[in-house]
mmCIF file of C-alpha atoms in Angstrom:
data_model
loop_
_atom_site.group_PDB
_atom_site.id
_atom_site.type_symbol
_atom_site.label_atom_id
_atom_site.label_comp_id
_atom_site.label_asym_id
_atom_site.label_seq_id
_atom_site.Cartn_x
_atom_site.Cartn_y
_atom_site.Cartn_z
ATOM 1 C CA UNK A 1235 99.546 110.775 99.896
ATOM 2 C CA UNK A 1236 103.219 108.831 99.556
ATOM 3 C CA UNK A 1237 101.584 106.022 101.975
ATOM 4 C CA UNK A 1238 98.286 106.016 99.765
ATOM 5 C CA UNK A 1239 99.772 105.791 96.338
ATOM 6 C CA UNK A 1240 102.513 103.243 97.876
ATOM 7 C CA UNK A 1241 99.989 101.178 99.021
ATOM 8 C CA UNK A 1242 97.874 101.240 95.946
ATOM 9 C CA UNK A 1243 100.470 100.282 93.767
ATOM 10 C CA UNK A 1244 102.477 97.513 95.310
ATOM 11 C CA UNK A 1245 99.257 96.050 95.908
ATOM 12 C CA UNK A 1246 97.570 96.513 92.181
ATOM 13 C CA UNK A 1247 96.466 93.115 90.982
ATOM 14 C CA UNK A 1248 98.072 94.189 87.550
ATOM 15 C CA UNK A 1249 99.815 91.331 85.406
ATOM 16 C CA UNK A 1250 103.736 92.895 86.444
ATOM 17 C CA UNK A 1251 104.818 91.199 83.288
ATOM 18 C CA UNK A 1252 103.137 93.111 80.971
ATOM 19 C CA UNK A 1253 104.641 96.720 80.393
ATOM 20 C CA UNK A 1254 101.236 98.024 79.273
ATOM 21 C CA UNK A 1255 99.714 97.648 82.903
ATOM 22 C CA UNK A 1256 102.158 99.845 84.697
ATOM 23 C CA UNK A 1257 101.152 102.653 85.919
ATOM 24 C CA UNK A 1258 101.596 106.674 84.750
ATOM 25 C CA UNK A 1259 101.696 109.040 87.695
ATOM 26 C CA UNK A 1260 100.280 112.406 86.673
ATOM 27 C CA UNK A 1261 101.395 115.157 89.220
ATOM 28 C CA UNK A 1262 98.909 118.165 88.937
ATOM 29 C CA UNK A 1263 100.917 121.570 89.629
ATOM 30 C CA UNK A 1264 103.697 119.522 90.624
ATOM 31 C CA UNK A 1265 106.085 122.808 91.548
ATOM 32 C CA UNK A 1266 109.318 121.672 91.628
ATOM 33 C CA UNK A 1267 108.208 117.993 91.198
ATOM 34 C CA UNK A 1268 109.410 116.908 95.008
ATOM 35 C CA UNK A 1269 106.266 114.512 95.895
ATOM 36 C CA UNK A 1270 107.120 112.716 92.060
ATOM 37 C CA UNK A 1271 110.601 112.567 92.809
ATOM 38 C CA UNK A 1272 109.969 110.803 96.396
ATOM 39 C CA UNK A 1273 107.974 108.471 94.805
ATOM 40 C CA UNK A 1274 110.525 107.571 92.038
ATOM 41 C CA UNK A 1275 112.640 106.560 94.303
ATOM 42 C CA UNK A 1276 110.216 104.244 96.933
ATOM 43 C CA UNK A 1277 107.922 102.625 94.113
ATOM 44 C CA UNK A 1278 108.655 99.657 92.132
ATOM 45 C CA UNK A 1279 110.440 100.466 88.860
ATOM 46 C CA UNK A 1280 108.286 96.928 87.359
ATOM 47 C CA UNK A 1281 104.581 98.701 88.202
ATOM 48 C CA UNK A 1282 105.637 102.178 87.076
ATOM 49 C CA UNK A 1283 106.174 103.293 84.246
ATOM 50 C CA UNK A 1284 106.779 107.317 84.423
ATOM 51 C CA UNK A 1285 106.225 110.376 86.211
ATOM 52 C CA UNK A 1286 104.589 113.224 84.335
ATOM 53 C CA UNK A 1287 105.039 116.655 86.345
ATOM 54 C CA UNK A 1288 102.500 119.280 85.251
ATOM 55 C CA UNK A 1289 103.212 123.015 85.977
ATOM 56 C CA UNK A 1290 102.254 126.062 84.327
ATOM 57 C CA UNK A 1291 105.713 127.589 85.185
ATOM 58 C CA UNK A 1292 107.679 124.628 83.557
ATOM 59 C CA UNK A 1293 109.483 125.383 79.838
ATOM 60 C CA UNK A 1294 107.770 123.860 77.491
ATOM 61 C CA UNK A 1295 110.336 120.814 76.851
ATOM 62 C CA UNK A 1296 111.757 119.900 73.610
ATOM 63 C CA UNK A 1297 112.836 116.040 72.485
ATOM 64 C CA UNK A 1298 116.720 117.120 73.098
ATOM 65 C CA UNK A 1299 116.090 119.229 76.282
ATOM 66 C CA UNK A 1300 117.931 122.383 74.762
ATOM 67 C CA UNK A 1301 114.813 124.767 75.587
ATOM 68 C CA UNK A 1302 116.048 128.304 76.945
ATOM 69 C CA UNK A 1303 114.919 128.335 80.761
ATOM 70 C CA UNK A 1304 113.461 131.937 81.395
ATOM 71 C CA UNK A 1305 113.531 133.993 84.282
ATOM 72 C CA UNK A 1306 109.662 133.177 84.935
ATOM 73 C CA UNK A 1307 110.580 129.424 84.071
ATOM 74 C CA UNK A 1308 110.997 127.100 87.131
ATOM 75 C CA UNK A 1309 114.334 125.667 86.892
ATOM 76 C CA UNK A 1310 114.715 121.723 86.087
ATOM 77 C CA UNK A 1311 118.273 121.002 86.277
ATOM 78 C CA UNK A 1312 117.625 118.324 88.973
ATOM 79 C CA UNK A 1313 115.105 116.880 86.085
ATOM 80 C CA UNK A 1314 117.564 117.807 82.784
ATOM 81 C CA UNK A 1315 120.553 118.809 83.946
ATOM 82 C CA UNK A 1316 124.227 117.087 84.111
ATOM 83 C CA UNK A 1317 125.331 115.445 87.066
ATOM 84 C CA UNK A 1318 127.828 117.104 88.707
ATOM 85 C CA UNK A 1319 130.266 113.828 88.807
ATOM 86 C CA UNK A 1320 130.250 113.611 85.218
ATOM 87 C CA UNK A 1321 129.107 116.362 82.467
ATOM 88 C CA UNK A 1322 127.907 114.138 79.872
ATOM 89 C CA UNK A 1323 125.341 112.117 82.196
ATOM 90 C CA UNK A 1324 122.003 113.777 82.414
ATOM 91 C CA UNK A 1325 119.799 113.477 85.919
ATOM 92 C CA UNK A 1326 117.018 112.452 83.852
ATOM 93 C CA UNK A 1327 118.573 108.837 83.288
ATOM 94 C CA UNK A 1328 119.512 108.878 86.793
ATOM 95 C CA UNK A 1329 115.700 108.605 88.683
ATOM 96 C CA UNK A 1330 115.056 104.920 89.169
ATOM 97 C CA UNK A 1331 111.579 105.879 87.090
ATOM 98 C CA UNK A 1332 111.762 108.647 84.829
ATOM 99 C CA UNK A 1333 110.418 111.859 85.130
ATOM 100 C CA UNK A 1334 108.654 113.907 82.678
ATOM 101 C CA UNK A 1335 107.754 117.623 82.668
ATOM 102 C CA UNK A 1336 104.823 119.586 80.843
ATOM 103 C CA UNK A 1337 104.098 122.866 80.691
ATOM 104 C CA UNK A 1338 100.138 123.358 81.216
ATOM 105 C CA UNK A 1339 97.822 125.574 82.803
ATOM 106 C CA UNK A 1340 94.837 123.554 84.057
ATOM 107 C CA UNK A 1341 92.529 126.904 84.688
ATOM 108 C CA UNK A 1342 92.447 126.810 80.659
ATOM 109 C CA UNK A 1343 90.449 124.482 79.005
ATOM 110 C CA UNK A 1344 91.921 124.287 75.782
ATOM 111 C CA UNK A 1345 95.133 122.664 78.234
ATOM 112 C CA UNK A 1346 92.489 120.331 79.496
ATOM 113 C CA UNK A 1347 91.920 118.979 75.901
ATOM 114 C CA UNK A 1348 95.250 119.092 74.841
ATOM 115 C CA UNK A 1349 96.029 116.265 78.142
ATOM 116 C CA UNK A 1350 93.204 114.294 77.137
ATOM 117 C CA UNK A 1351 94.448 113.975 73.630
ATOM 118 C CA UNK A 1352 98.549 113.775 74.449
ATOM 119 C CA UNK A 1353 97.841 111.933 78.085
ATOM 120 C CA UNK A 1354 94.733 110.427 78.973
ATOM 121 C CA UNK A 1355 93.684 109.057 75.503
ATOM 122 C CA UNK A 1356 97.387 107.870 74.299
ATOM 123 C CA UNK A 1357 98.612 106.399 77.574
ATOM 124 C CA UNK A 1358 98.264 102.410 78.208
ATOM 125 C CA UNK A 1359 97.734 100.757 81.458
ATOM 126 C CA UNK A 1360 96.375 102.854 84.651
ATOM 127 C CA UNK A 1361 96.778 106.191 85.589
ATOM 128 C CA UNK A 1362 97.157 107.915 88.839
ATOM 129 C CA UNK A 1363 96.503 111.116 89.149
ATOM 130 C CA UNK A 1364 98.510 113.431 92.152
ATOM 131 C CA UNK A 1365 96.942 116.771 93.340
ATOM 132 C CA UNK A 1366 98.660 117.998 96.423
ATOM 133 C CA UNK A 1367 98.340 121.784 97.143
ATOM 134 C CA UNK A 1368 96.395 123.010 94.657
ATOM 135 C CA UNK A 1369 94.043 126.192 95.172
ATOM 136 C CA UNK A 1370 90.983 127.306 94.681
ATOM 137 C CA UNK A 1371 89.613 125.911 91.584
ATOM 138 C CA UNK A 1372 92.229 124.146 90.371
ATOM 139 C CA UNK A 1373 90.864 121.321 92.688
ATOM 140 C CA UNK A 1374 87.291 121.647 91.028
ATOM 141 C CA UNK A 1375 89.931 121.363 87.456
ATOM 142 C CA UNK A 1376 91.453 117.929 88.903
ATOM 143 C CA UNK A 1377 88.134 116.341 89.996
ATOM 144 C CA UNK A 1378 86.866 117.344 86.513
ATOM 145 C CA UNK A 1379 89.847 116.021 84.900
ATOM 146 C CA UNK A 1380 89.236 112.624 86.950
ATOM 147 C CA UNK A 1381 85.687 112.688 86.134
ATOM 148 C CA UNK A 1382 85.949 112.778 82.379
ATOM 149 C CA UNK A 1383 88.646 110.075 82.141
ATOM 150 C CA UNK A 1384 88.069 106.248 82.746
ATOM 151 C CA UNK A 1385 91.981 105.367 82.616
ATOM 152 C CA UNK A 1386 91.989 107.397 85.897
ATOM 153 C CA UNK A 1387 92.500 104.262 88.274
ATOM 154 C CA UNK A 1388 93.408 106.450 91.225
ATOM 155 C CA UNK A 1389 92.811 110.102 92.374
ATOM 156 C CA UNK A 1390 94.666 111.776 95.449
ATOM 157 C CA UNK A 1391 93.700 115.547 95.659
ATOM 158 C CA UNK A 1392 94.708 117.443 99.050
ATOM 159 C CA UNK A 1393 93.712 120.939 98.309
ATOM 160 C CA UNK A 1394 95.456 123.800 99.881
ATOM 161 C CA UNK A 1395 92.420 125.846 100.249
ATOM 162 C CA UNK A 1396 88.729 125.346 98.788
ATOM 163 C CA UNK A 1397 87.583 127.174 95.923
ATOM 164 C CA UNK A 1398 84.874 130.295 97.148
ATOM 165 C CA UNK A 1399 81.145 129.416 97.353
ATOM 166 C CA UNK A 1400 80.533 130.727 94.017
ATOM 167 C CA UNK A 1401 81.995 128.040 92.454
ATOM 168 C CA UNK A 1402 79.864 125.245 95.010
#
């Protein structure tokens, strides 16, 4: 997946001037955010514009960052938190292309509308969309979610395990 999104962006036959054609990298159940944070550091910072890490178990994430992390909250100090050098500078200025968190649940469709409205629909230039590891369903959720929006430029799902024949 690293070597396929690498590829596809380095050689995107975008106008690199133009800060509306760089790309957003959506990372479906993105755990801890490890794949993003690879990638923020190996992609171009001029054909990229941000990261956006989606998790069900991430805080939902306020403008100054203050949110109370719960016990059932995955931790994103290495996202939000200060540096250890220096207690003022957050890591979040640190990653050579930012990276965003969001709290969703993509097994609920009221979440699915809710991206559409805050990501697909407001977001300018192309989007890729990451979904590494996800179970079950949740791939049949990220093929929908590719299906039913055009600014999708780029899809990468490598499912875990397929959903039950039910659901074929």
């Amino acid at each position: 997946v690293i070597e396929f999104v690498k590829r596809a962006v380095v050689e995107a036959e975008y106008n690199n001037n133009d800060d509306e054609m760089k790309f957003t990298i959506i990372d479906l159940c993105s755990g801890k955010g490890y794949l993003s944070m690879f990638l923020s550091e190996i992609l171009p910072k001029d054909k990229v514009d941000r990261f956006i890490l989606v998790d069900k178990a991430w805080a939902i994430a306020s403008k100054k960052q203050t949110t109370e992390l719960k016990p059932h909250h995955m931790n994103w100090d290495h996202i939000y938190g200060t540096t250890a050098t220096d207690s003022n500078d957050s890591y979040f200025t640190t990653w050579p292309i930012p990276l965003y968190t969001s709290k969703q649940d993509l097994k609920d469709s009221c979440n699915q509308r809710q991206m559409k409205k805050h990501f697909f629909d407001k977001i300018d230039g192309p989007i890729i969309v990451l979904a590494v590891h996800l179970c079950g369903t949740l791939s049949l959720k990220a093929v929908e979610m590719f299906n039913n929006n055009q600014e999708v430029k780029l899809f990468a799902l490598k499912p875990c395990c397929l959903p039950q024949m039910v659901y074929a």
